[in-house]
Coordinates of C-alpha atoms (C1' of nucleotides) in Angstrom, one line a residue:
Chain A
A5 CA 0.3 -31.4 -20.8
M6 CA -3.5 -30.7 -20.4
V7 CA -4.7 -34.2 -21.0
L8 CA -2.2 -35.8 -18.6
A9 CA -2.8 -33.1 -16.0
K10 CA -6.5 -33.8 -16.0
Q11 CA -5.9 -37.5 -15.4
R12 CA -3.6 -36.7 -12.5
K13 CA -5.8 -33.9 -11.2
T14 CA -2.9 -31.5 -11.2
N15 CA -2.0 -28.1 -12.6
P16 CA -1.1 -28.4 -16.3
R17 CA 1.5 -25.7 -16.4
A18 CA 3.3 -27.2 -13.4
L19 CA 3.2 -30.6 -14.9
A20 CA 4.5 -29.2 -18.2
Q21 CA 7.5 -27.8 -16.3
E22 CA 8.1 -31.2 -14.7
I23 CA 8.2 -32.8 -18.1
I24 CA 10.5 -30.2 -19.5
D25 CA 12.9 -30.7 -16.5
A26 CA 13.0 -34.4 -17.1
L27 CA 13.7 -34.2 -20.8
Q28 CA 17.2 -34.5 -22.3
L29 CA 17.0 -32.6 -25.5
D30 CA 20.8 -32.8 -26.1
G31 CA 21.1 -29.7 -28.3
L32 CA 18.2 -31.0 -30.5
A33 CA 15.6 -28.5 -29.4
T34 CA 14.5 -26.1 -26.7
A35 CA 11.3 -26.5 -24.9
D36 CA 9.1 -23.9 -23.2
I37 CA 5.6 -23.7 -21.8
A38 CA 2.9 -21.7 -23.5
G39 CA -0.8 -21.0 -23.0
P40 CA -2.8 -23.3 -20.7
G41 CA 0.0 -26.0 -20.7
F42 CA 1.3 -26.6 -24.2
I43 CA 4.9 -27.6 -24.4
N44 CA 6.5 -26.0 -27.5
F45 CA 9.6 -27.7 -28.8
R46 CA 11.7 -25.5 -31.1
I47 CA 14.0 -27.6 -33.1
L48 CA 17.4 -25.9 -33.3
P49 CA 18.7 -24.8 -36.7
E50 CA 21.8 -27.0 -36.0
A51 CA 19.6 -30.0 -35.7
F52 CA 17.9 -29.3 -39.1
A53 CA 21.3 -28.6 -40.6
A54 CA 22.6 -32.0 -39.4
R55 CA 19.5 -33.7 -40.8
A56 CA 19.8 -32.0 -44.2
T57 CA 23.5 -32.8 -44.3
A58 CA 22.7 -36.4 -43.7
L59 CA 20.1 -36.5 -46.4
L60 CA 22.7 -35.3 -48.9
G61 CA 24.2 -38.8 -48.8
D62 CA 20.8 -40.7 -48.8
E63 CA 19.6 -42.0 -52.1
K64 CA 16.1 -42.4 -50.6
L65 CA 16.0 -38.9 -49.1
G66 CA 14.9 -40.2 -45.7
V67 CA 12.0 -42.3 -47.0
P68 CA 11.7 -45.5 -45.0
P69 CA 11.1 -48.8 -46.8
V70 CA 7.7 -49.5 -45.2
G71 CA 6.6 -51.7 -48.0
E72 CA 9.6 -54.1 -47.9
G73 CA 8.5 -57.7 -48.5
K74 CA 4.9 -56.8 -49.4
T75 CA 3.3 -57.3 -52.8
V76 CA 0.5 -55.0 -53.9
V77 CA -1.6 -55.2 -57.0
V78 CA -2.9 -51.8 -58.2
D79 CA -6.0 -52.0 -60.3
F80 CA -6.5 -48.7 -62.1
S81 CA -7.5 -47.0 -65.4
A82 CA -9.5 -50.0 -66.7
P83 CA -11.1 -48.4 -69.7
N84 CA -13.6 -50.3 -71.9
V85 CA -12.3 -51.2 -75.3
A86 CA -13.9 -49.8 -78.4
K87 CA -14.7 -46.6 -76.5
P88 CA -12.6 -43.5 -76.3
M89 CA -11.2 -42.4 -73.0
H90 CA -12.9 -39.2 -71.9
V91 CA -12.1 -36.9 -69.0
G92 CA -13.9 -39.2 -66.6
H93 CA -11.1 -41.7 -67.0
I94 CA -8.4 -39.4 -65.9
R95 CA -8.7 -39.7 -62.2
S96 CA -8.3 -43.4 -62.0
T97 CA -5.4 -43.4 -64.4
I98 CA -3.4 -40.6 -62.8
I99 CA -4.1 -41.4 -59.2
G100 CA -3.5 -45.1 -59.8
D101 CA -0.2 -44.4 -61.6
S102 CA 0.9 -42.1 -58.8
L103 CA 0.1 -44.6 -56.1
C104 CA 2.2 -47.2 -58.0
R105 CA 5.1 -44.9 -58.1
I106 CA 4.9 -44.0 -54.5
A107 CA 4.5 -47.6 -53.3
R108 CA 7.5 -48.6 -55.4
F109 CA 9.6 -45.9 -53.8
L110 CA 8.5 -47.2 -50.4
S111 CA 9.9 -50.6 -51.4
F112 CA 6.6 -52.4 -52.1
K113 CA 6.6 -54.9 -54.9
V114 CA 4.0 -53.3 -57.1
I115 CA 2.0 -55.0 -59.9
A116 CA 0.2 -52.4 -62.1
D117 CA -2.7 -54.2 -63.8
N118 CA -5.0 -52.7 -66.4
H119 CA -8.2 -54.6 -66.0
I120 CA -9.7 -53.5 -69.3
G121 CA -13.4 -54.0 -70.1
D122 CA -12.8 -56.3 -73.1
W123 CA -15.7 -58.8 -72.7
G124 CA -19.0 -57.0 -72.2
T125 CA -22.4 -57.3 -73.7
Q126 CA -21.6 -54.3 -75.9
F127 CA -19.7 -56.7 -78.2
G128 CA -23.0 -58.1 -79.5
M129 CA -23.7 -54.7 -80.9
I130 CA -20.2 -54.0 -82.0
I131 CA -20.0 -57.3 -83.9
H132 CA -23.3 -56.7 -85.6
G133 CA -22.2 -53.2 -86.6
W134 CA -18.8 -54.5 -87.7
K135 CA -20.4 -56.9 -90.1
N136 CA -23.0 -54.5 -91.5
L137 CA -22.1 -50.8 -91.0
L138 CA -18.3 -50.7 -90.9
C139 CA -16.5 -48.2 -93.1
E140 CA -13.0 -49.6 -93.8
K141 CA -11.6 -46.2 -94.7
A142 CA -12.8 -44.6 -91.5
L143 CA -11.5 -47.6 -89.5
A144 CA -8.1 -47.2 -91.0
A145 CA -8.0 -43.4 -90.2
D146 CA -9.3 -43.5 -86.6
P147 CA -10.2 -47.0 -85.4
I148 CA -11.7 -46.0 -82.1
S149 CA -13.9 -43.3 -83.5
E150 CA -15.2 -45.7 -86.1
L151 CA -15.9 -48.4 -83.5
V152 CA -17.8 -45.8 -81.4
R153 CA -19.8 -44.6 -84.4
V154 CA -20.8 -48.2 -85.3
Y155 CA -21.7 -49.0 -81.7
R156 CA -23.8 -45.8 -81.4
D157 CA -25.6 -46.4 -84.7
V158 CA -26.5 -50.0 -83.7
N159 CA -27.5 -48.9 -80.3
A160 CA -29.8 -46.3 -81.8
A161 CA -31.2 -49.0 -84.2
T162 CA -32.1 -51.3 -81.4
K163 CA -34.3 -48.6 -79.9
T164 CA -36.5 -48.5 -82.9
D165 CA -36.2 -52.0 -84.2
P166 CA -36.5 -54.8 -81.7
T167 CA -35.2 -57.4 -84.3
V168 CA -31.8 -55.6 -84.3
L169 CA -31.6 -56.3 -80.6
E170 CA -32.3 -59.9 -81.1
V171 CA -29.6 -60.2 -83.8
C172 CA -27.1 -58.5 -81.5
K173 CA -27.9 -60.9 -78.7
S174 CA -27.3 -63.8 -81.0
E175 CA -24.0 -62.4 -82.1
L176 CA -23.0 -62.1 -78.4
V177 CA -24.1 -65.7 -77.8
K178 CA -22.0 -66.9 -80.8
L179 CA -19.0 -64.9 -79.5
Q180 CA -19.3 -66.4 -76.1
A181 CA -19.7 -69.9 -77.6
G182 CA -16.4 -69.4 -79.4
D183 CA -17.6 -68.8 -83.0
P184 CA -14.3 -68.2 -85.0
E185 CA -15.6 -65.3 -87.1
N186 CA -16.9 -63.4 -84.1
L187 CA -13.9 -64.2 -82.1
A188 CA -11.7 -62.8 -84.9
I189 CA -13.7 -59.6 -85.0
W190 CA -13.6 -59.3 -81.3
Q191 CA -9.8 -59.8 -81.3
Q192 CA -9.4 -57.1 -83.9
C193 CA -11.4 -54.7 -81.9
I194 CA -9.2 -55.3 -78.9
D195 CA -6.0 -54.9 -80.8
L196 CA -7.2 -51.6 -82.4
S197 CA -8.4 -50.3 -79.1
K198 CA -5.2 -51.2 -77.3
A199 CA -3.1 -49.4 -79.9
G200 CA -5.2 -46.3 -79.3
L201 CA -5.0 -46.6 -75.5
E202 CA -1.2 -47.1 -75.6
K203 CA -0.8 -43.8 -77.4
I204 CA -2.6 -42.0 -74.6
Y205 CA -0.7 -43.9 -71.9
D206 CA 2.5 -43.0 -73.6
S207 CA 1.7 -39.3 -73.6
L208 CA 0.7 -39.6 -69.9
D209 CA 3.9 -41.6 -69.2
V210 CA 1.8 -44.3 -67.6
K211 CA 2.9 -47.9 -67.7
F212 CA 1.3 -51.2 -66.7
D213 CA 2.9 -54.5 -65.8
H214 CA -0.1 -56.4 -67.1
W215 CA -3.2 -55.9 -69.2
L216 CA -5.4 -58.8 -67.9
G217 CA -8.8 -57.7 -68.9
E218 CA -12.1 -59.3 -68.2
S219 CA -11.8 -61.8 -71.0
Y220 CA -8.7 -63.3 -69.4
Y221 CA -10.9 -64.8 -66.6
N222 CA -13.6 -66.2 -68.8
D223 CA -12.8 -69.9 -68.4
R224 CA -12.7 -69.6 -64.6
L225 CA -16.2 -68.2 -64.1
A226 CA -18.2 -71.3 -64.4
G227 CA -16.0 -73.2 -61.9
L228 CA -16.1 -70.2 -59.5
V229 CA -19.9 -70.3 -59.5
D230 CA -19.9 -74.0 -58.9
E231 CA -17.5 -73.6 -56.0
F232 CA -19.6 -70.9 -54.4
L233 CA -22.6 -73.1 -54.7
A234 CA -20.8 -76.1 -53.3
K235 CA -19.5 -74.1 -50.3
G236 CA -23.0 -72.7 -49.7
I237 CA -21.8 -69.1 -50.1
A238 CA -24.2 -68.6 -53.0
R239 CA -27.6 -70.1 -53.9
E240 CA -30.3 -69.9 -56.6
S241 CA -32.9 -67.2 -56.6
N242 CA -35.3 -66.5 -59.4
G243 CA -33.1 -68.5 -61.7
A244 CA -30.0 -66.5 -60.9
I245 CA -27.1 -67.6 -58.7
C246 CA -26.7 -65.0 -55.9
I247 CA -24.6 -64.4 -52.8
F248 CA -26.8 -63.4 -49.9
S249 CA -26.0 -62.1 -46.5
D250 CA -24.5 -64.7 -44.1
G251 CA -26.4 -63.0 -41.3
T252 CA -23.4 -62.2 -39.2
K253 CA -23.6 -58.5 -39.5
K254 CA -26.0 -55.8 -38.4
P255 CA -28.2 -55.0 -41.4
E256 CA -26.9 -51.4 -41.7
D257 CA -23.3 -52.7 -41.9
D258 CA -24.2 -55.6 -44.3
P259 CA -23.5 -54.9 -48.0
F260 CA -26.0 -57.7 -48.8
M261 CA -28.9 -55.9 -47.1
V262 CA -30.7 -52.8 -48.1
H263 CA -33.5 -50.8 -46.6
R264 CA -36.5 -50.0 -48.7
E265 CA -39.9 -48.7 -47.9
E266 CA -41.0 -52.1 -46.7
G267 CA -37.9 -52.5 -44.4
W268 CA -34.6 -54.4 -44.6
T269 CA -34.4 -56.7 -47.5
D270 CA -31.9 -58.8 -49.4
N271 CA -29.5 -57.1 -51.7
P272 CA -27.5 -60.0 -53.2
A273 CA -24.5 -59.9 -55.5
I274 CA -25.5 -61.9 -58.6
I275 CA -22.7 -64.1 -60.0
R276 CA -24.7 -65.9 -62.7
K277 CA -27.8 -64.6 -64.5
A278 CA -30.9 -66.6 -65.1
D279 CA -29.8 -66.9 -68.7
G280 CA -26.5 -68.4 -67.6
G281 CA -24.4 -65.3 -68.3
F282 CA -21.8 -64.1 -65.8
L283 CA -21.4 -60.7 -64.4
Y284 CA -19.1 -58.0 -63.1
A285 CA -19.0 -59.5 -59.6
T286 CA -18.1 -63.0 -61.0
T287 CA -15.2 -61.6 -63.0
D288 CA -14.0 -59.5 -60.1
L289 CA -14.0 -62.5 -57.7
A290 CA -12.1 -64.6 -60.2
T291 CA -9.7 -61.7 -60.7
L292 CA -9.1 -61.4 -57.0
Q293 CA -8.5 -65.1 -56.7
F294 CA -5.9 -65.0 -59.5
R295 CA -4.1 -62.0 -57.9
I296 CA -3.8 -63.8 -54.6
D297 CA -3.0 -67.2 -55.8
E298 CA -0.8 -66.4 -58.8
W299 CA 0.7 -63.2 -57.8
Q300 CA 0.9 -63.7 -54.1
A301 CA -0.7 -60.3 -53.5
D302 CA -0.8 -59.2 -49.9
Q303 CA -2.8 -56.1 -50.9
V304 CA -5.0 -55.1 -53.7
W305 CA -5.9 -51.5 -54.4
Y306 CA -8.9 -50.7 -56.6
V307 CA -8.7 -47.2 -57.9
V308 CA -12.3 -46.9 -59.0
G309 CA -15.0 -44.2 -58.6
V310 CA -17.1 -43.9 -55.5
P311 CA -20.3 -45.1 -57.2
Q312 CA -18.9 -48.6 -57.1
Q313 CA -18.4 -48.6 -53.4
L314 CA -21.2 -51.1 -52.7
H315 CA -19.9 -53.5 -55.3
F316 CA -16.5 -53.6 -53.7
R317 CA -17.9 -54.0 -50.2
Q318 CA -19.7 -57.1 -51.5
I319 CA -16.7 -58.4 -53.3
F320 CA -14.4 -58.1 -50.3
D321 CA -17.0 -59.6 -48.0
A322 CA -17.6 -62.5 -50.4
A323 CA -13.9 -63.0 -50.8
A324 CA -13.4 -63.3 -47.0
R325 CA -16.2 -65.9 -46.8
W326 CA -14.5 -67.7 -49.6
G327 CA -11.2 -67.8 -47.6
K328 CA -9.3 -65.3 -49.7
T329 CA -7.5 -63.2 -47.3
G330 CA -5.6 -60.0 -47.9
D331 CA -5.7 -56.3 -47.4
F332 CA -8.2 -55.1 -50.1
K333 CA -8.9 -51.4 -50.5
H334 CA -11.3 -49.6 -52.7
V335 CA -9.5 -46.3 -53.4
A336 CA -12.6 -44.4 -54.3
F337 CA -12.6 -41.0 -56.0
G338 CA -15.3 -38.4 -56.6
S339 CA -17.0 -37.9 -59.8
I340 CA -16.3 -35.4 -62.6
L341 CA -19.5 -33.6 -63.3
G342 CA -20.7 -31.9 -66.4
E343 CA -21.8 -28.3 -66.4
D344 CA -25.2 -29.3 -65.3
R345 CA -23.7 -30.8 -62.1
K346 CA -24.7 -34.2 -63.2
L347 CA -22.3 -37.2 -63.6
M348 CA -20.6 -37.3 -66.9
K349 CA -22.1 -40.4 -68.5
T350 CA -20.0 -42.5 -70.8
R351 CA -23.0 -43.2 -73.0
S352 CA -24.0 -39.6 -73.5
G353 CA -21.1 -39.4 -76.0
D354 CA -20.6 -35.7 -76.0
N355 CA -18.0 -35.9 -73.3
V356 CA -14.7 -34.1 -73.6
Q357 CA -12.2 -36.6 -74.8
L358 CA -9.0 -37.1 -72.9
T359 CA -6.8 -36.7 -76.0
D360 CA -8.4 -33.3 -76.6
V361 CA -7.6 -32.1 -73.1
L362 CA -4.0 -33.3 -73.4
T363 CA -3.5 -31.7 -76.8
E364 CA -5.0 -28.4 -75.6
A365 CA -2.7 -28.5 -72.5
V366 CA 0.4 -28.9 -74.6
E367 CA -0.7 -26.1 -76.9
R368 CA -1.3 -23.7 -74.1
A369 CA 2.1 -24.5 -72.6
A370 CA 3.8 -24.0 -76.0
K371 CA 2.2 -20.6 -76.3
I372 CA 3.4 -19.5 -72.9
I373 CA 6.9 -20.8 -73.6
A374 CA 7.0 -18.7 -76.8
E375 CA 6.0 -15.7 -74.8
K376 CA 8.2 -16.2 -71.7
N377 CA 11.3 -17.9 -73.0
P378 CA 11.7 -17.3 -76.8
D379 CA 15.2 -18.8 -76.5
L380 CA 13.6 -22.2 -76.4
Q381 CA 13.1 -23.4 -80.0
G382 CA 12.3 -26.4 -82.1
S383 CA 12.2 -29.8 -80.6
E384 CA 13.4 -28.6 -77.2
A385 CA 10.5 -26.2 -76.9
E386 CA 8.1 -28.9 -78.0
E387 CA 9.4 -31.3 -75.4
V388 CA 9.2 -28.7 -72.6
A389 CA 5.6 -27.9 -73.7
R390 CA 4.7 -31.6 -73.3
I391 CA 6.3 -31.8 -69.9
V392 CA 4.7 -28.6 -68.7
G393 CA 1.3 -29.1 -70.3
I394 CA 0.8 -32.8 -69.3
G395 CA 2.3 -32.0 -65.8
A396 CA -0.3 -29.3 -65.3
V397 CA -3.1 -31.6 -66.1
K398 CA -1.8 -34.3 -63.8
F399 CA -1.1 -31.9 -61.0
A400 CA -4.6 -30.4 -61.2
E401 CA -6.0 -33.8 -60.5
L402 CA -3.5 -35.0 -57.9
S403 CA -3.4 -31.8 -55.8
Q404 CA -6.9 -32.1 -54.7
N405 CA -8.6 -34.5 -52.3
R406 CA -9.6 -37.6 -54.3
L407 CA -13.1 -37.8 -52.8
T408 CA -14.4 -34.4 -53.9
D409 CA -16.6 -34.2 -56.9
Y410 CA -15.8 -31.4 -59.4
V411 CA -17.3 -29.8 -62.4
F412 CA -15.0 -30.2 -65.4
A413 CA -13.7 -26.9 -66.6
W414 CA -10.9 -26.4 -69.2
D415 CA -9.3 -23.5 -67.4
R416 CA -9.1 -25.2 -64.1
M417 CA -7.6 -28.4 -65.6
L418 CA -5.1 -26.5 -67.8
A419 CA -4.1 -23.7 -65.4
L420 CA -0.4 -22.9 -65.7
Q421 CA -0.2 -20.2 -63.1
G422 CA -0.5 -20.4 -59.3
D423 CA -0.6 -23.6 -57.4
T424 CA 0.3 -25.8 -60.4
A425 CA 3.0 -28.2 -61.6
P426 CA 4.7 -25.4 -63.7
Y427 CA 5.3 -23.4 -60.5
I428 CA 7.1 -26.4 -59.0
Q429 CA 8.9 -27.2 -62.2
F430 CA 10.1 -23.6 -62.4
S431 CA 11.7 -23.8 -59.0
S432 CA 13.6 -26.9 -60.2
V433 CA 14.6 -25.1 -63.4
R434 CA 16.0 -22.2 -61.4
I435 CA 18.1 -24.7 -59.4
R436 CA 19.4 -26.3 -62.6
S437 CA 20.2 -22.9 -63.9
I438 CA 22.5 -22.2 -60.9
F439 CA 24.3 -25.4 -61.4
R440 CA 24.8 -24.7 -65.1
K441 CA 26.7 -21.5 -64.2
L442 CA 29.1 -23.4 -62.0
D443 CA 32.7 -23.5 -63.3
A444 CA 33.8 -26.7 -61.4
P445 CA 31.8 -29.8 -60.6
F446 CA 30.1 -29.7 -57.2
D447 CA 30.2 -32.6 -54.8
A448 CA 27.5 -32.2 -52.2
T449 CA 28.4 -35.3 -50.2
S450 CA 31.4 -33.6 -48.8
C451 CA 29.5 -30.5 -47.8
E452 CA 28.2 -29.4 -44.5
I453 CA 24.9 -27.5 -44.5
L454 CA 24.9 -24.3 -42.4
L455 CA 21.6 -22.5 -41.6
N456 CA 21.5 -18.8 -40.8
E457 CA 18.8 -17.1 -42.8
E458 CA 15.1 -17.8 -42.1
A459 CA 14.7 -18.9 -45.7
E460 CA 17.4 -21.5 -45.3
I461 CA 16.0 -22.9 -42.1
H462 CA 12.6 -23.2 -43.7
L463 CA 14.0 -25.2 -46.6
A464 CA 15.8 -27.6 -44.3
R465 CA 12.7 -28.1 -42.2
L466 CA 10.8 -29.1 -45.2
H467 CA 13.6 -31.4 -46.4
A468 CA 13.3 -33.3 -43.1
R469 CA 9.5 -33.8 -43.6
F470 CA 9.7 -35.5 -47.0
G471 CA 10.6 -38.9 -45.5
E472 CA 7.9 -38.7 -42.9
L473 CA 5.2 -37.6 -45.4
L474 CA 5.3 -40.4 -48.0
P475 CA 4.2 -43.3 -45.7
V476 CA 1.3 -41.1 -44.6
V477 CA 0.3 -40.5 -48.2
L478 CA -0.2 -44.3 -48.6
E479 CA -2.0 -44.7 -45.3
D480 CA -5.0 -43.0 -46.8
F481 CA -4.1 -43.0 -50.5
R482 CA -3.8 -39.2 -50.6
P483 CA -1.3 -38.1 -53.2
N484 CA -2.6 -34.6 -52.7
L485 CA -0.6 -34.4 -49.5
L486 CA 2.6 -34.9 -51.6
A487 CA 1.4 -32.4 -54.1
N488 CA 0.7 -29.8 -51.4
F489 CA 4.1 -30.5 -49.8
L490 CA 5.9 -29.9 -53.1
L491 CA 4.1 -26.6 -53.5
E492 CA 5.3 -25.6 -50.1
L493 CA 8.8 -26.7 -50.9
A494 CA 8.8 -24.8 -54.2
R495 CA 7.4 -21.7 -52.5
A496 CA 10.2 -22.0 -49.8
F497 CA 12.8 -22.3 -52.6
H498 CA 11.5 -19.3 -54.5
S499 CA 11.7 -17.2 -51.3
F500 CA 15.2 -18.5 -50.6
F501 CA 16.2 -17.8 -54.2
E502 CA 15.2 -14.1 -53.8
A503 CA 16.7 -13.7 -50.4
C504 CA 19.9 -15.7 -50.5
P505 CA 22.5 -15.4 -53.3
V506 CA 24.2 -18.7 -53.9
L507 CA 27.0 -18.2 -56.4
K508 CA 28.0 -14.8 -55.1
S509 CA 28.3 -15.8 -51.5
E510 CA 31.6 -16.6 -49.7
E511 CA 32.7 -20.0 -48.6
P512 CA 31.7 -21.9 -46.6
L513 CA 28.3 -20.4 -47.1
R514 CA 28.5 -20.9 -50.9
S515 CA 29.0 -24.6 -50.7
S516 CA 26.3 -24.9 -48.0
R517 CA 23.8 -23.1 -50.2
L518 CA 24.7 -25.1 -53.2
A519 CA 24.1 -28.2 -51.2
L520 CA 20.7 -26.8 -50.1
C521 CA 19.9 -26.2 -53.8
E522 CA 20.9 -29.7 -54.7
L523 CA 18.9 -31.3 -52.0
T524 CA 15.9 -29.2 -52.8
G525 CA 16.2 -30.1 -56.4
R526 CA 16.4 -33.8 -55.7
I527 CA 13.4 -33.7 -53.5
L528 CA 11.4 -31.7 -56.0
T529 CA 12.2 -33.9 -58.9
T530 CA 11.8 -37.1 -57.0
G531 CA 8.5 -35.8 -55.5
L532 CA 7.1 -34.7 -58.9
G533 CA 8.4 -38.0 -60.3
L534 CA 6.2 -39.8 -57.8
L535 CA 3.3 -37.9 -59.1
G536 CA 4.3 -39.0 -62.6
I537 CA 5.4 -35.5 -63.5
R538 CA 8.8 -34.7 -65.1
C539 CA 11.0 -31.7 -64.8
P540 CA 12.5 -29.8 -67.8
E541 CA 16.0 -28.5 -67.8
R542 CA 14.8 -25.1 -68.8
M543 CA 11.4 -23.5 -69.3
Chain B
rG25 C1' -37.1 -45.4 -47.5
rC26 C1' -31.9 -46.7 -46.2
rG27 C1' -26.6 -46.2 -47.1
rC28 C1' -22.1 -43.7 -48.9
rC29 C1' -19.5 -39.0 -50.4
rU30 C1' -19.5 -33.7 -50.3
rG31 C1' -20.7 -28.5 -48.1
rU32 C1' -14.4 -23.8 -45.6
rA33 C1' -12.8 -16.4 -48.5
rG34 C1' -16.2 -13.4 -54.6
rC35 C1' -14.3 -18.1 -57.6
rU36 C1' -11.3 -23.0 -57.4
rC37 C1' -9.6 -25.8 -53.6
rA38 C1' -6.0 -27.4 -49.0
rG39 C1' -6.6 -28.3 -44.0
rA40 C1' -3.3 -36.7 -41.1
rU41 C1' -3.9 -38.8 -35.3
rG42 C1' -9.2 -32.7 -31.9
rG43 C1' -4.9 -27.7 -30.2
rA44 C1' -3.1 -21.7 -29.9
rU45 C1' -4.5 -15.8 -34.6
rA46 C1' -8.4 -21.6 -40.1
rG47 C1' -4.4 -21.6 -45.1
rA48 C1' -3.0 -21.4 -50.7
rG49 C1' -4.1 -20.1 -55.7
rC50 C1' -7.3 -17.1 -59.0
rA51 C1' -9.5 -12.2 -59.1
rU52 C1' -8.6 -6.9 -57.0
rC53 C1' -5.0 -3.3 -55.1
rC54 C1' 0.3 -1.5 -53.7
rG55 C1' 5.6 -2.4 -54.2
rC56 C1' 10.3 -5.2 -56.4
rC57 C1' 14.2 -7.0 -62.6
rU58 C1' 22.4 -2.9 -63.5
rU59 C1' 22.7 -9.4 -59.0
rC60 C1' 22.1 -17.1 -59.9
rU61 C1' 15.5 -17.5 -65.4
rA62 C1' 9.9 -12.0 -63.0
rA63 C1' 6.2 -19.0 -65.1
rG64 C1' 9.2 -15.3 -59.6
rC65 C1' 9.4 -12.3 -54.7
rG66 C1' 7.3 -8.9 -50.7
rG67 C1' 2.7 -6.7 -48.9
rA68 C1' -2.8 -5.4 -48.6
rC69 C1' -7.9 -6.9 -49.1
rG70 C1' -11.1 -10.9 -48.2
rG71 C1' -14.1 -16.2 -43.4
rU72 C1' -21.0 -16.6 -38.4
rC73 C1' -15.7 -23.3 -41.6
rA74 C1' -24.0 -25.0 -44.5
rC75 C1' -27.3 -24.8 -39.8
rU76 C1' -28.7 -26.4 -34.6
rG77 C1' -27.4 -28.9 -30.4
rG78 C1' -23.8 -32.2 -27.7
rU79 C1' -18.8 -34.2 -25.9
rU80 C1' -14.1 -31.6 -24.4
rC81 C1' -9.8 -27.3 -20.7
rG82 C1' -10.1 -26.8 -26.3
rA83 C1' -14.1 -28.6 -32.4
rA84 C1' -13.7 -27.0 -39.5
rU85 C1' -12.0 -31.8 -37.4
rC86 C1' -15.6 -36.3 -32.9
rC87 C1' -21.2 -37.5 -31.9
rA88 C1' -26.6 -36.5 -32.9
rG89 C1' -30.2 -34.0 -35.8
rU90 C1' -31.6 -30.5 -39.9
rC91 C1' -30.8 -28.4 -44.8
rA92 C1' -28.5 -28.5 -49.8
rG93 C1' -25.7 -31.1 -53.9
rG94 C1' -23.7 -35.8 -55.9
rC95 C1' -23.9 -41.2 -56.1
rG96 C1' -25.7 -46.1 -54.9
rC97 C1' -29.5 -50.0 -53.7
rG98 C1' -31.2 -58.2 -58.7
rC99 C1' -29.8 -60.3 -63.2
rC100 C1' -25.1 -53.4 -67.2
rA101 C1' -20.0 -52.5 -66.1

RNA sequence: GCGCCUGUAGCUCAGAUGGAUAGAGCAUCCGCCUUCUAAGCGGACGGUCACUGGUUCGAAUCCAGUCAGGCGCGCCA
């Protein structure tokens, strides 16, 4: 009551008492005054019990359909073809997939689009290498590695021999002009790369609705530039076609202005090079147009690293001037740094590959399973190792704030102890174990939840929070809030598990506790599912 | 030069709209398996929230400045 008391120039504690006297809490809570004028509401256990009981019959677990009627396109992962996915790609892929799952659960119509880099200048080198350096055997064994090798060798050759660079450029020009041979090579590269990518996405349990890469928008780019010119949004400068500031914003808020030693100066987005080629910005604008016009997108979320922030500010600004309206968000994330605290560069080549991380994760999980639960054998043990290992990697990523940079470290990414997915999965396993011991089928919908022990009340309090939390997660695109909530719920369950016997308690307590277990299990598995993490039956 | 992100326990990190004694995990130490899976539970230890000012009854949180790290700023993506 302190803020209000100040406005009214009255005593805060007295005002708090007035407020309390006027309230009708109807057995929902008690209220009392504390400190300088806080009003503390204590929700009664009966109120939490009623809430939890109601949730037992709710498919959506109290989550409101805030996305009803809205279409959102989520642009994430977007690797370049003919290059392996390294650990730097993991954030976009995992965060983006999780946002898709959460948005769907909140009743958005979600379109997951993998905007792969399948039309870059790198194809000049790849095609030249394909024609001259390709080893068929190596290509058959591991296509992406061979493509990378070829690319690297050509790239190295261009450094020493300028004629190689010229040849590469002419291969690129031929490709862009529609030369059948080069197009065929290009198409093969795409197909081989996609097959490799699909394998990783399968193991990560990540799915896309579309794979509309850069090449898909090729034939729209020339028209787009013409339109920007005709509408006066872009103009020629030094031979290139550029979008400049429209002068409506203060320079410091204008993505088309930059400050250098000499003062504020133009910082245009280039949509056509002096040589006639198109760029990243051109493709992105064409892509945005397509998503709005063809897919009727109300929102577009770009799950792309923080270094591209300026690019997206320019794209969104240009789109607005172009008349493309919608709610566009750059869901930026911090960088994964190497041991030297420098950004992991794609071109440095010695980055840790994503497949190696995933393989190692599953192996470490398998080792712990063999140690902790030797009863698990064969294919079941392998399946559990995959669920636990991959889950741990995903959770390591999703449980932290997306904007913080971090130094890649195996042990941190692969931790299976502590605040990790396995901790949460284990609580779900304990719940399933209880239900396996049950002699008769249990129907929670006809149960009433009773709360007496502190551990029970704590559980029910968390149950009530799930539905409130999920919309907040999407407000700022912070799946880590969900991850942290699930840790809290799992922690609360483990405490409950130690303190409150379920099967050995007397009715009606037994049914109540079974219902608490069922509700907890449903929220845990649903919540982990929204992070793209599965729960095993046993572990 | 200007802009964006980050700075919290020995280490790795949480801390939504400003609220009361700043939280987890790892590590260290002490307890708990004849009871539903000990990948667990209970407890201890550990902090000038980078620094300096300001706004406020109240600041890790908002504002200004300083320092440190990362990133970005015309024809790559």
